[in-house]
Amino acid sequence: DGGITQSPKYLFRKEGQNVTLSCEQNLNHDAMYWYRQDPGQGLRLIYYSQIVNDFQKGDIAEGYSVSREKKESFPLTVTSAQKNPTAFYLCASSRPQGEAGNTIYFGEGSWLTVV
Amino acid sequence: ELKVEQNPLFLSMQEGKNYTIYCNYSTTSDRLYWYRQDPGKSLESLFVLLSNGAVKQEGRLMASLDTKARLSTLHITAAVHDLSATYFCAVLPMDSNYQLIWGAGTKLIIKP
């Protein structure tokens, strides 16, 4: 079945550590996104990528990094520079929204907790 | 500033009642999306509204879009407990193909 797979679902990070969240999609979508959601809040865009080897910062990119070496994959690294990383992280993908209003599809999410 | 405002942010209602969630936005757009999120879960797409006057219905949920008023509504008819969730609207500005602007979400609790 087509979809978006995020891993791990739960992750604990120690202070000063970098951690990487995986996101893989087999929907053949060009665009991929990372969002952060804090408890009881809406979604905030961290990074997005429209095409392989290219990505743009979203609203809260500081302390995060991404890569897009393959169309199917868009991993997110939460660096030690991100001082308050505890949140729910959602990966998503889509065709360009200009194409008949294609919607964004979301993965199941990853919970990151700092210990 | 690009803003999407949902109203109300929290709603508790009885089963069988009708209610409407409002989504106002500040930018020019003709593409609006509604999503549902269950606690601790990901987001599920409900509706994609692509033009002024668009209306879509699925079961007890009906969404509409008025691009001139920059307003979308999500109407719930004869609510049932299973519709309890948080509902988000998101807008795609006219000058963007990728960056949706999200509302804060409306947490809906339907009591039996």
PDB file of N, CA and C in Angstrom, chain A residues 20-84:
ATOM      1  N   THR A  20      17.982  11.748  14.667  1.00  0.00           N
ATOM      2  CA  THR A  20      17.428  11.823  13.313  1.00  0.00           C
ATOM      3  C   THR A  20      16.129  11.041  13.235  1.00  0.00           C
ATOM      4  N   LEU A  21      15.117  11.695  12.675  1.00  0.00           N
ATOM      5  CA  LEU A  21      13.820  11.075  12.435  1.00  0.00           C
ATOM      6  C   LEU A  21      13.732  10.719  10.959  1.00  0.00           C
ATOM      7  N   SER A  22      13.293   9.514  10.706  1.00  0.00           N
ATOM      8  CA  SER A  22      13.224   9.026   9.335  1.00  0.00           C
ATOM      9  C   SER A  22      11.838   9.244   8.748  1.00  0.00           C
ATOM     10  N   CYS A  23      11.788   9.536   7.453  1.00  0.00           N
ATOM     11  CA  CYS A  23      10.519   9.656   6.734  1.00  0.00           C
ATOM     12  C   CYS A  23      10.704   9.121   5.321  1.00  0.00           C
ATOM     13  N   GLU A  24       9.913   8.127   4.978  1.00  0.00           N
ATOM     14  CA  GLU A  24       9.967   7.520   3.656  1.00  0.00           C
ATOM     15  C   GLU A  24       8.562   7.502   3.067  1.00  0.00           C
ATOM     16  N   GLN A  25       8.457   7.855   1.775  1.00  0.00           N
ATOM     17  CA  GLN A  25       7.153   7.794   1.121  1.00  0.00           C
ATOM     18  C   GLN A  25       7.263   7.043  -0.195  1.00  0.00           C
ATOM     19  N   ASN A  26       6.221   6.283  -0.519  1.00  0.00           N
ATOM     20  CA  ASN A  26       6.180   5.562  -1.788  1.00  0.00           C
ATOM     21  C   ASN A  26       4.979   6.011  -2.620  1.00  0.00           C
ATOM     22  N   LEU A  27       4.639   7.280  -2.469  1.00  0.00           N
ATOM     23  CA  LEU A  27       3.514   7.863  -3.198  1.00  0.00           C
ATOM     24  C   LEU A  27       3.968   8.577  -4.469  1.00  0.00           C
ATOM     25  N   ASN A  28       5.265   8.558  -4.709  1.00  0.00           N
ATOM     26  CA  ASN A  28       5.845   9.243  -5.871  1.00  0.00           C
ATOM     27  C   ASN A  28       5.583  10.752  -5.833  1.00  0.00           C
ATOM     28  N   HIS A  29       5.522  11.296  -4.637  1.00  0.00           N
ATOM     29  CA  HIS A  29       5.305  12.726  -4.485  1.00  0.00           C
ATOM     30  C   HIS A  29       6.625  13.480  -4.580  1.00  0.00           C
ATOM     31  N   ASP A  30       6.556  14.642  -5.239  1.00  0.00           N
ATOM     32  CA  ASP A  30       7.756  15.465  -5.327  1.00  0.00           C
ATOM     33  C   ASP A  30       8.016  16.236  -4.033  1.00  0.00           C
ATOM     34  N   ALA A  31       6.963  16.706  -3.400  1.00  0.00           N
ATOM     35  CA  ALA A  31       7.117  17.588  -2.244  1.00  0.00           C
ATOM     36  C   ALA A  31       7.023  16.800  -0.940  1.00  0.00           C
ATOM     37  N   MET A  32       7.902  17.161  -0.015  1.00  0.00           N
ATOM     38  CA  MET A  32       7.872  16.576   1.322  1.00  0.00           C
ATOM     39  C   MET A  32       8.049  17.667   2.355  1.00  0.00           C
ATOM     40  N   TYR A  33       7.511  17.419   3.550  1.00  0.00           N
ATOM     41  CA  TYR A  33       7.443  18.448   4.583  1.00  0.00           C
ATOM     42  C   TYR A  33       7.729  17.835   5.959  1.00  0.00           C
ATOM     43  N   TRP A  34       8.239  18.671   6.842  1.00  0.00           N
ATOM     44  CA  TRP A  34       8.307  18.334   8.255  1.00  0.00           C
ATOM     45  C   TRP A  34       7.586  19.423   9.053  1.00  0.00           C
ATOM     46  N   TYR A  35       6.683  18.940   9.926  1.00  0.00           N
ATOM     47  CA  TYR A  35       5.960  19.833  10.815  1.00  0.00           C
ATOM     48  C   TYR A  35       6.240  19.447  12.262  1.00  0.00           C
ATOM     49  N   ARG A  36       6.145  20.435  13.102  1.00  0.00           N
ATOM     50  CA  ARG A  36       6.226  20.212  14.548  1.00  0.00           C
ATOM     51  C   ARG A  36       4.876  20.577  15.151  1.00  0.00           C
ATOM     52  N   GLN A  37       4.426  19.757  16.111  1.00  0.00           N
ATOM     53  CA  GLN A  37       3.190  20.048  16.815  1.00  0.00           C
ATOM     54  C   GLN A  37       3.433  19.917  18.308  1.00  0.00           C
ATOM     55  N   ASP A  38       3.237  20.983  19.024  1.00  0.00           N
ATOM     56  CA  ASP A  38       3.316  20.960  20.481  1.00  0.00           C
ATOM     57  C   ASP A  38       1.934  20.634  21.038  1.00  0.00           C
ATOM     58  N   PRO A  39       1.880  20.078  22.248  1.00  0.00           N
ATOM     59  CA  PRO A  39       0.591  19.636  22.810  1.00  0.00           C
ATOM     60  C   PRO A  39      -0.461  20.729  22.777  1.00  0.00           C
ATOM     61  N   GLY A  40      -1.622  20.395  22.230  1.00  0.00           N
ATOM     62  CA  GLY A  40      -2.729  21.333  22.181  1.00  0.00           C
ATOM     63  C   GLY A  40      -2.566  22.471  21.192  1.00  0.00           C
ATOM     64  N   GLN A  41      -1.561  22.360  20.341  1.00  0.00           N
ATOM     65  CA  GLN A  41      -1.285  23.443  19.397  1.00  0.00           C
ATOM     66  C   GLN A  41      -1.484  22.987  17.950  1.00  0.00           C
ATOM     67  N   GLY A  42      -1.364  23.950  17.045  1.00  0.00           N
ATOM     68  CA  GLY A  42      -1.449  23.634  15.631  1.00  0.00           C
ATOM     69  C   GLY A  42      -0.104  23.184  15.080  1.00  0.00           C
ATOM     70  N   LEU A  43      -0.016  23.146  13.753  1.00  0.00           N
ATOM     71  CA  LEU A  43       1.198  22.679  13.087  1.00  0.00           C
ATOM     72  C   LEU A  43       2.082  23.860  12.701  1.00  0.00           C
ATOM     73  N   ARG A  44       3.378  23.665  12.872  1.00  0.00           N
ATOM     74  CA  ARG A  44       4.344  24.665  12.432  1.00  0.00           C
ATOM     75  C   ARG A  44       5.338  24.004  11.485  1.00  0.00           C
ATOM     76  N   LEU A  45       5.595  24.662  10.377  1.00  0.00           N
ATOM     77  CA  LEU A  45       6.454  24.095   9.337  1.00  0.00           C
ATOM     78  C   LEU A  45       7.916  24.282   9.688  1.00  0.00           C
ATOM     79  N   ILE A  46       8.666  23.181   9.649  1.00  0.00           N
ATOM     80  CA  ILE A  46      10.094  23.228   9.947  1.00  0.00           C
ATOM     81  C   ILE A  46      10.884  23.390   8.644  1.00  0.00           C
ATOM     82  N   TYR A  47      10.741  22.444   7.749  1.00  0.00           N
ATOM     83  CA  TYR A  47      11.395  22.475   6.444  1.00  0.00           C
ATOM     84  C   TYR A  47      10.458  21.852   5.416  1.00  0.00           C
ATOM     85  N   TYR A  48      10.658  22.227   4.170  1.00  0.00           N
ATOM     86  CA  TYR A  48       9.995  21.518   3.105  1.00  0.00           C
ATOM     87  C   TYR A  48      10.914  21.410   1.906  1.00  0.00           C
ATOM     88  N   SER A  49      10.604  20.438   1.059  1.00  0.00           N
ATOM     89  CA  SER A  49      11.418  20.163  -0.116  1.00  0.00           C
ATOM     90  C   SER A  49      10.501  19.951  -1.302  1.00  0.00           C
ATOM     91  N   GLN A  50      10.789  20.669  -2.373  1.00  0.00           N
ATOM     92  CA  GLN A  50       9.961  20.552  -3.569  1.00  0.00           C
ATOM     93  C   GLN A  50      10.527  19.539  -4.558  1.00  0.00           C
ATOM     94  N   ILE A  51      11.826  19.254  -4.394  1.00  0.00           N
ATOM     95  CA  ILE A  51      12.482  18.390  -5.362  1.00  0.00           C
ATOM     96  C   ILE A  51      13.757  17.846  -4.741  1.00  0.00           C
ATOM     97  N   VAL A  52      14.245  16.754  -5.291  1.00  0.00           N
ATOM     98  CA  VAL A  52      15.478  16.147  -4.771  1.00  0.00           C
ATOM     99  C   VAL A  52      16.615  17.162  -4.764  1.00  0.00           C
ATOM    100  N   ASN A  53      17.406  17.098  -3.708  1.00  0.00           N
ATOM    101  CA  ASN A  53      18.581  17.953  -3.531  1.00  0.00           C
ATOM    102  C   ASN A  53      18.257  19.432  -3.355  1.00  0.00           C
ATOM    103  N   ASP A  54      17.048  19.711  -2.965  1.00  0.00           N
ATOM    104  CA  ASP A  54      16.654  21.092  -2.701  1.00  0.00           C
ATOM    105  C   ASP A  54      15.661  21.116  -1.551  1.00  0.00           C
ATOM    106  N   PHE A  55      15.810  22.089  -0.654  1.00  0.00           N
ATOM    107  CA  PHE A  55      14.860  22.229   0.444  1.00  0.00           C
ATOM    108  C   PHE A  55      14.890  23.668   0.938  1.00  0.00           C
ATOM    109  N   GLN A  56      13.804  24.060   1.586  1.00  0.00           N
ATOM    110  CA  GLN A  56      13.658  25.431   2.081  1.00  0.00           C
ATOM    111  C   GLN A  56      13.278  25.428   3.552  1.00  0.00           C
ATOM    112  N   LYS A  57      13.718  26.447   4.237  1.00  0.00           N
ATOM    113  CA  LYS A  57      13.353  26.600   5.639  1.00  0.00           C
ATOM    114  C   LYS A  57      11.885  27.005   5.756  1.00  0.00           C
ATOM    115  N   GLY A  58      11.266  26.454   6.786  1.00  0.00           N
ATOM    116  CA  GLY A  58       9.929  26.891   7.133  1.00  0.00           C
ATOM    117  C   GLY A  58       9.991  27.951   8.215  1.00  0.00           C
ATOM    118  N   ASP A  59       8.968  27.975   9.051  1.00  0.00           N
ATOM    119  CA  ASP A  59       8.863  29.030  10.054  1.00  0.00           C
ATOM    120  C   ASP A  59       9.759  28.824  11.274  1.00  0.00           C
ATOM    121  N   ILE A  60      10.141  27.561  11.548  1.00  0.00           N
ATOM    122  CA  ILE A  60      10.890  27.284  12.776  1.00  0.00           C
ATOM    123  C   ILE A  60      12.069  26.367  12.497  1.00  0.00           C
ATOM    124  N   ALA A  61      12.897  26.701  11.517  1.00  0.00           N
ATOM    125  CA  ALA A  61      13.982  25.826  11.084  1.00  0.00           C
ATOM    126  C   ALA A  61      15.185  25.800  12.029  1.00  0.00           C
ATOM    127  N   GLU A  62      15.316  26.783  12.883  1.00  0.00           N
ATOM    128  CA  GLU A  62      16.513  26.853  13.737  1.00  0.00           C
ATOM    129  C   GLU A  62      16.614  25.632  14.644  1.00  0.00           C
ATOM    130  N   GLY A  63      17.803  25.012  14.617  1.00  0.00           N
ATOM    131  CA  GLY A  63      18.028  23.838  15.450  1.00  0.00           C
ATOM    132  C   GLY A  63      17.677  22.531  14.762  1.00  0.00           C
ATOM    133  N   TYR A  64      17.279  22.600  13.506  1.00  0.00           N
ATOM    134  CA  TYR A  64      16.928  21.423  12.726  1.00  0.00           C
ATOM    135  C   TYR A  64      17.724  21.416  11.420  1.00  0.00           C
ATOM    136  N   SER A  65      17.916  20.217  10.874  1.00  0.00           N
ATOM    137  CA  SER A  65      18.509  20.116   9.539  1.00  0.00           C
ATOM    138  C   SER A  65      17.846  18.968   8.801  1.00  0.00           C
ATOM    139  N   VAL A  66      17.882  19.045   7.476  1.00  0.00           N
ATOM    140  CA  VAL A  66      17.274  18.012   6.637  1.00  0.00           C
ATOM    141  C   VAL A  66      18.188  17.718   5.458  1.00  0.00           C
ATOM    142  N   SER A  67      17.860  16.639   4.766  1.00  0.00           N
ATOM    143  CA  SER A  67      18.503  16.331   3.494  1.00  0.00           C
ATOM    144  C   SER A  67      17.448  15.716   2.595  1.00  0.00           C
ATOM    145  N   ARG A  68      17.697  15.801   1.283  1.00  0.00           N
ATOM    146  CA  ARG A  68      16.757  15.191   0.335  1.00  0.00           C
ATOM    147  C   ARG A  68      17.598  14.608  -0.804  1.00  0.00           C
ATOM    148  N   GLU A  69      18.219  13.485  -0.518  1.00  0.00           N
ATOM    149  CA  GLU A  69      19.086  12.827  -1.496  1.00  0.00           C
ATOM    150  C   GLU A  69      18.302  11.915  -2.415  1.00  0.00           C
ATOM    151  N   LYS A  70      17.155  11.482  -1.965  1.00  0.00           N
ATOM    152  CA  LYS A  70      16.287  10.625  -2.777  1.00  0.00           C
ATOM    153  C   LYS A  70      14.868  11.171  -2.733  1.00  0.00           C
ATOM    154  N   LYS A  71      14.122  10.922  -3.772  1.00  0.00           N
ATOM    155  CA  LYS A  71      12.751  11.416  -3.837  1.00  0.00           C
ATOM    156  C   LYS A  71      11.909  10.848  -2.702  1.00  0.00           C
ATOM    157  N   GLU A  72      12.217   9.598  -2.321  1.00  0.00           N
ATOM    158  CA  GLU A  72      11.379   8.901  -1.353  1.00  0.00           C
ATOM    159  C   GLU A  72      11.674   9.266   0.092  1.00  0.00           C
ATOM    160  N   SER A  73      12.794   9.928   0.338  1.00  0.00           N
ATOM    161  CA  SER A  73      13.268  10.058   1.709  1.00  0.00           C
ATOM    162  C   SER A  73      13.556  11.499   2.088  1.00  0.00           C
ATOM    163  N   PHE A  74      13.171  11.865   3.312  1.00  0.00           N
ATOM    164  CA  PHE A  74      13.372  13.240   3.772  1.00  0.00           C
ATOM    165  C   PHE A  74      13.632  13.203   5.280  1.00  0.00           C
ATOM    166  N   PRO A  75      14.815  12.796   5.711  1.00  0.00           N
ATOM    167  CA  PRO A  75      15.094  12.687   7.145  1.00  0.00           C
ATOM    168  C   PRO A  75      15.285  14.048   7.806  1.00  0.00           C
ATOM    169  N   LEU A  76      14.883  14.120   9.041  1.00  0.00           N
ATOM    170  CA  LEU A  76      14.999  15.343   9.844  1.00  0.00           C
ATOM    171  C   LEU A  76      15.943  15.089  11.010  1.00  0.00           C
ATOM    172  N   THR A  77      16.951  15.913  11.160  1.00  0.00           N
ATOM    173  CA  THR A  77      17.851  15.825  12.304  1.00  0.00           C
ATOM    174  C   THR A  77      17.535  16.950  13.278  1.00  0.00           C
ATOM    175  N   VAL A  78      17.301  16.572  14.504  1.00  0.00           N
ATOM    176  CA  VAL A  78      17.086  17.544  15.575  1.00  0.00           C
ATOM    177  C   VAL A  78      18.428  17.707  16.266  1.00  0.00           C
ATOM    178  N   THR A  79      19.016  18.863  16.142  1.00  0.00           N
ATOM    179  CA  THR A  79      20.362  19.052  16.657  1.00  0.00           C
ATOM    180  C   THR A  79      20.336  19.531  18.106  1.00  0.00           C
ATOM    181  N   SER A  80      21.501  19.532  18.713  1.00  0.00           N
ATOM    182  CA  SER A  80      21.614  19.994  20.091  1.00  0.00           C
ATOM    183  C   SER A  80      21.313  21.488  20.205  1.00  0.00           C
ATOM    184  N   ALA A  81      21.298  22.183  19.086  1.00  0.00           N
ATOM    185  CA  ALA A  81      20.994  23.609  19.100  1.00  0.00           C
ATOM    186  C   ALA A  81      19.509  23.880  19.320  1.00  0.00           C
ATOM    187  N   GLN A  82      18.701  22.853  19.135  1.00  0.00           N
ATOM    188  CA  GLN A  82      17.259  22.996  19.374  1.00  0.00           C
ATOM    189  C   GLN A  82      17.034  22.794  20.858  1.00  0.00           C
ATOM    190  N   LYS A  83      16.745  23.874  21.562  1.00  0.00           N
ATOM    191  CA  LYS A  83      16.735  23.831  23.018  1.00  0.00           C
ATOM    192  C   LYS A  83      15.485  23.223  23.618  1.00  0.00           C
ATOM    193  N   ASN A  84      14.428  23.183  22.869  1.00  0.00           N
ATOM    194  CA  ASN A  84      13.175  22.655  23.403  1.00  0.00           C
ATOM    195  C   ASN A  84      12.531  21.739  22.378  1.00  0.00           C
TER     196      ASN A  84
END
